[in-house]
Short mmCIF file of C-alpha atoms in Angstrom, two decimals:
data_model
loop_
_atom_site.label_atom_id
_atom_site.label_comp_id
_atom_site.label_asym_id
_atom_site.label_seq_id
_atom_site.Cartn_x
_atom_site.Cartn_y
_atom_site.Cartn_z
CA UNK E 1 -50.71 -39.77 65.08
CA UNK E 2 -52.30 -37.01 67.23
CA UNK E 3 -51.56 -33.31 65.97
CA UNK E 4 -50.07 -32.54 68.89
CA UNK E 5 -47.30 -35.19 68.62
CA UNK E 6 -47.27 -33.77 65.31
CA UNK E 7 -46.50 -30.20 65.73
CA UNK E 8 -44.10 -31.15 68.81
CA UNK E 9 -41.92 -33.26 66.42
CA UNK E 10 -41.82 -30.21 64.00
CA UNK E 11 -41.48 -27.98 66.58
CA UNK E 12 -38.27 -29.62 68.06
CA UNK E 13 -36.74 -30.28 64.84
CA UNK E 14 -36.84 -26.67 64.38
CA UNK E 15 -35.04 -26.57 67.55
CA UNK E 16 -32.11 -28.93 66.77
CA UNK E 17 -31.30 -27.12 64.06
CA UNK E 18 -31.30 -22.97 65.89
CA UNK E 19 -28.91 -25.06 68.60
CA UNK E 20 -26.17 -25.38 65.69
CA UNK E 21 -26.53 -21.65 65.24
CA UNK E 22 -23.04 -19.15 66.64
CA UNK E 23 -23.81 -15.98 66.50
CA UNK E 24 -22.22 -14.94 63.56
CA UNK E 25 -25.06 -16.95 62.09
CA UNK E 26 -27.52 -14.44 63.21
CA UNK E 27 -26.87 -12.51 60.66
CA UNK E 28 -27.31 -14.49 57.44
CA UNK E 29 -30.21 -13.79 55.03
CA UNK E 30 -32.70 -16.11 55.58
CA UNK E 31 -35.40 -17.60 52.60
CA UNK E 32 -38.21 -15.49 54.42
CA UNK E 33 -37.97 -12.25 52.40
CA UNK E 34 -35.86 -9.39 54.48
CA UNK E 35 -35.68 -11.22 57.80
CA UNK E 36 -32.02 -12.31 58.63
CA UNK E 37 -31.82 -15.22 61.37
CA UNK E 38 -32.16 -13.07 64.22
CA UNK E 39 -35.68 -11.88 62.93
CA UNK E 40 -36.59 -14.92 61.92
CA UNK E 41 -35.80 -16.32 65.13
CA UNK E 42 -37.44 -13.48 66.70
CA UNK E 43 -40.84 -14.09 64.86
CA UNK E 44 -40.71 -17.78 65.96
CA UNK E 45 -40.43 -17.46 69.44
CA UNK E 46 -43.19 -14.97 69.36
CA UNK E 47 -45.27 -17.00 67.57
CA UNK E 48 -44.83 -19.94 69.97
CA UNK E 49 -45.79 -17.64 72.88
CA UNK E 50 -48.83 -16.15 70.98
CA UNK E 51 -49.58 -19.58 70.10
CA UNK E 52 -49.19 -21.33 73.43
CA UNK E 53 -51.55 -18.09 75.24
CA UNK E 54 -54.03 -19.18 72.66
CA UNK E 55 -53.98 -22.76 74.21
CA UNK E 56 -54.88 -21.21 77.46
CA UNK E 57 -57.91 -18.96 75.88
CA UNK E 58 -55.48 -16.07 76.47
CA UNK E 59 -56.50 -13.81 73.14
CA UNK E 60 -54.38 -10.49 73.87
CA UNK E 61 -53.22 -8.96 71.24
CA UNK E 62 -49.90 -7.49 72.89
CA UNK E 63 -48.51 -11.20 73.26
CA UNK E 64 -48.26 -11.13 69.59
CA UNK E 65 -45.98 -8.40 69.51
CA UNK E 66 -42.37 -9.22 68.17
CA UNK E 67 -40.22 -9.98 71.02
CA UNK E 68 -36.63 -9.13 71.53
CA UNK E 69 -34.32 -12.29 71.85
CA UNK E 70 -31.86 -10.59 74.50
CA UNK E 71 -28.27 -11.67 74.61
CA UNK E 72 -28.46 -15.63 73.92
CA UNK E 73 -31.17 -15.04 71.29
CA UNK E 74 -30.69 -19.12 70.33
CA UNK E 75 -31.76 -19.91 73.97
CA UNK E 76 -34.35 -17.39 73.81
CA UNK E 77 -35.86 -19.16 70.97
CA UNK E 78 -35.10 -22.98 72.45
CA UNK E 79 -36.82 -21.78 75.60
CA UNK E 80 -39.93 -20.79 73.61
CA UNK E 81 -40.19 -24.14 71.97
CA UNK E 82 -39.96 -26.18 75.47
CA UNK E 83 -42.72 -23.54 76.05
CA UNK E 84 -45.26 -23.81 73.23
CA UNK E 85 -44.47 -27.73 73.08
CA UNK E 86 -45.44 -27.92 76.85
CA UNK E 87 -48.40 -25.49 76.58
CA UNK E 88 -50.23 -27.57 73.38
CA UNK E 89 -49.13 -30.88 75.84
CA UNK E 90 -51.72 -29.28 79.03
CA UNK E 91 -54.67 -31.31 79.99
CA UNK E 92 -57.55 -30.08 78.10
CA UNK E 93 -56.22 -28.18 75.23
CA UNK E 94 -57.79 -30.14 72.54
CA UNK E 95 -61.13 -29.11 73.82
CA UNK E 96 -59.75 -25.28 74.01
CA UNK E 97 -61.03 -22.73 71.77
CA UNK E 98 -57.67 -20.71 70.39
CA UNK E 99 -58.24 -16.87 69.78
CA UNK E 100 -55.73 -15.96 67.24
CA UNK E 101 -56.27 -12.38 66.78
CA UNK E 102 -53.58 -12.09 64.05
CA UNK E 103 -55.88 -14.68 61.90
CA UNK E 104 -59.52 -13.32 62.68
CA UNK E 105 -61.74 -12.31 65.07
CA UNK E 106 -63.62 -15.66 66.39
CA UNK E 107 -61.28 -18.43 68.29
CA UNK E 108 -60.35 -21.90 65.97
CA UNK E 109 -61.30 -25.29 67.40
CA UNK E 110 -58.04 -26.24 68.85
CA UNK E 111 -56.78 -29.34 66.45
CA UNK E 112 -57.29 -26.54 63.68
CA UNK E 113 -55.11 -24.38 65.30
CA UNK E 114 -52.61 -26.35 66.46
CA UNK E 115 -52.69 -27.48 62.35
CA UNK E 116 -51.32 -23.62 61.59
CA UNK E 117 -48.82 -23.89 64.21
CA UNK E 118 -47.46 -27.61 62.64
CA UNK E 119 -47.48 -26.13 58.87
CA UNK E 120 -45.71 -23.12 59.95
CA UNK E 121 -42.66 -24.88 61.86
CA UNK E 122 -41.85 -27.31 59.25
CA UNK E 123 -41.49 -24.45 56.90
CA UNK E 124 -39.66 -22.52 59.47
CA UNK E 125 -37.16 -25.79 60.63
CA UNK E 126 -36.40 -25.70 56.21
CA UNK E 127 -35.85 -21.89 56.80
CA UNK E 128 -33.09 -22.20 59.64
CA UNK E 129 -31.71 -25.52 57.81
CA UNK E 130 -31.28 -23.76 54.59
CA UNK E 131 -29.98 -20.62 56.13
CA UNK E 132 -27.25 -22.79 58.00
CA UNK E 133 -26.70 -24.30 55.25
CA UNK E 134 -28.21 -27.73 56.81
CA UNK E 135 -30.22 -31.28 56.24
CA UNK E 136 -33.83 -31.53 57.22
CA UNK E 137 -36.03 -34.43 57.01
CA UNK E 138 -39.39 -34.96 58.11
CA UNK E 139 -41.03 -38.25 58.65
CA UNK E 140 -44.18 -39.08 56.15
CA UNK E 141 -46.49 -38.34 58.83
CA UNK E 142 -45.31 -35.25 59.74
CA UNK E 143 -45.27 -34.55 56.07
CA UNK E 144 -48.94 -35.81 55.47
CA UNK E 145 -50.14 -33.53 57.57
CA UNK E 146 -48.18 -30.09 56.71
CA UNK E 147 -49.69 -30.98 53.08
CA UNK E 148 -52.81 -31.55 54.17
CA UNK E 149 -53.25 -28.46 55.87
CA UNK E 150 -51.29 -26.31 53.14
CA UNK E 151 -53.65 -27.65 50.65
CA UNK E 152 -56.65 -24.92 52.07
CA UNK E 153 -53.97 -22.73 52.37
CA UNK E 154 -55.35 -19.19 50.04
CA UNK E 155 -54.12 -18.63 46.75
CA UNK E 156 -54.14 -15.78 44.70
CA UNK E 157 -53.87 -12.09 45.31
CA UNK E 158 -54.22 -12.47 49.33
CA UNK E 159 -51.01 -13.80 49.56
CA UNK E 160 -49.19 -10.49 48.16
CA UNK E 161 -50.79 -8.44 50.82
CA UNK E 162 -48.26 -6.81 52.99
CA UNK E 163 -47.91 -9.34 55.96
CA UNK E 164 -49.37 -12.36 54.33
CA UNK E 165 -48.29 -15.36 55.96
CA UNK E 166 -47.59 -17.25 52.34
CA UNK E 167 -46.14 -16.04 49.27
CA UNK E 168 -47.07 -16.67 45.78
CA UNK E 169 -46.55 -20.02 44.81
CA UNK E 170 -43.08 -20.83 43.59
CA UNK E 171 -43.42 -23.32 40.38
CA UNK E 172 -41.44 -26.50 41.19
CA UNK E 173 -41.49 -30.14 39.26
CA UNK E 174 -39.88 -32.67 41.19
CA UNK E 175 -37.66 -32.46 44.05
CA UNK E 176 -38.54 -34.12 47.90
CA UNK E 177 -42.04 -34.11 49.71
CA UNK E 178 -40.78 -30.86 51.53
CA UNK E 179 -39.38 -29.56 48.10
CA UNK E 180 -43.12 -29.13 47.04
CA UNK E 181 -44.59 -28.14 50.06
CA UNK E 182 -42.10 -25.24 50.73
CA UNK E 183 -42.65 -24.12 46.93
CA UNK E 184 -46.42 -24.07 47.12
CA UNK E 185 -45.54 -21.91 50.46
CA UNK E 186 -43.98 -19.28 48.78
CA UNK E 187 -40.34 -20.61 48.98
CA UNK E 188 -38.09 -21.55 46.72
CA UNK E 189 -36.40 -24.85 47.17
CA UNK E 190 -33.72 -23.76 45.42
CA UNK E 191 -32.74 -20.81 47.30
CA UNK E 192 -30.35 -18.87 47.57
CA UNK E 193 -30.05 -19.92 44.06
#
């Protein structure tokens, strides 16, 4: 299946599960290290805008700036997956260079891209489910592919640096497909534990 089907599928699972969300919820610690819901929520939705710019050739660095959610910030955040799943969906994206200024300087060929975006949202979707207190699954293709792209994901010292978008690899025998994945991420499958 296309990476684009992909990432939409991860994408709006994410999105099933911030629906569930009251707002008391916004407030909960989430796995991701200091962000509550709300900040987590607030990082995704800027990501899928920065993201779905980069699908246009639109490198800017402002649209990478955290955005405030406003009053309904689980709408804000549903809107900007409808957004980024339409945007990646556009005639002629796969052929689209994607500047991601927050990655380097020189645009990614677009399926490579699009690859960062699908890895990132099935750890996110575990983030809200596990913060709500929620079940995720992923199908095997979905799962195939978040693997596949965490596997040239950089080890070592790089992911310590202050805004690294991995932590350390957690150490983790067993568990589900998305068990290991999240734990070579830098999350702990067991958390809050």
């Amino acid at each position: 299946m296309h990476i684009i089907d992909l990432d939409a599928r991860a994408v709006r699972a994410s999105a099933e599960l911030v629906a569930k969300a009251a707002a008391a919820d916004l407030t909960r610690p989430t796995p991701c290290a200091g962000w509550t819901l709300y900040g987590l929520l607030a990082h995704m939705t800027t990501q899928h805008y920065g993201f779905a710019a980069a699908s246009r050739g639109d490198g800017d660095p402002q649209i990478w700036k955290l955005l405030s959610l406003g009053d309904d910030p689980v709408r804000a955040y549903l809107d900007s997956a409808d957004h980024v799943i339409a945007a990646f969906a556009a005639d002629g994206v796969q052929e689209r260079p994607f500047p991601l200024p927050e990655f380097r300087p020189e645009p990614f060929p677009a399926a490579q891209a699009i690859s960062f975006h699908l890895v990132d949202y099935v750890v996110h979707a575990w983030d809200v489910a596990r913060t709500l207190g929620a079940a995720l699954e992923f199908d095997d293709d979905v799962l195939d592919a978040a693997h596949a792209v965490a596997a040239v994901v950089p080890t070592g010292p790089v992911r310590l640096a202050p805004g690294a978008a991995f932590g350390p690899e957690v150490p983790w025998e067993g568990g589900s497909r998305l068990d290991q994945l999240v734990a070579y991420l830098g999350r702990s499958p067991a958390w809050p534990d």
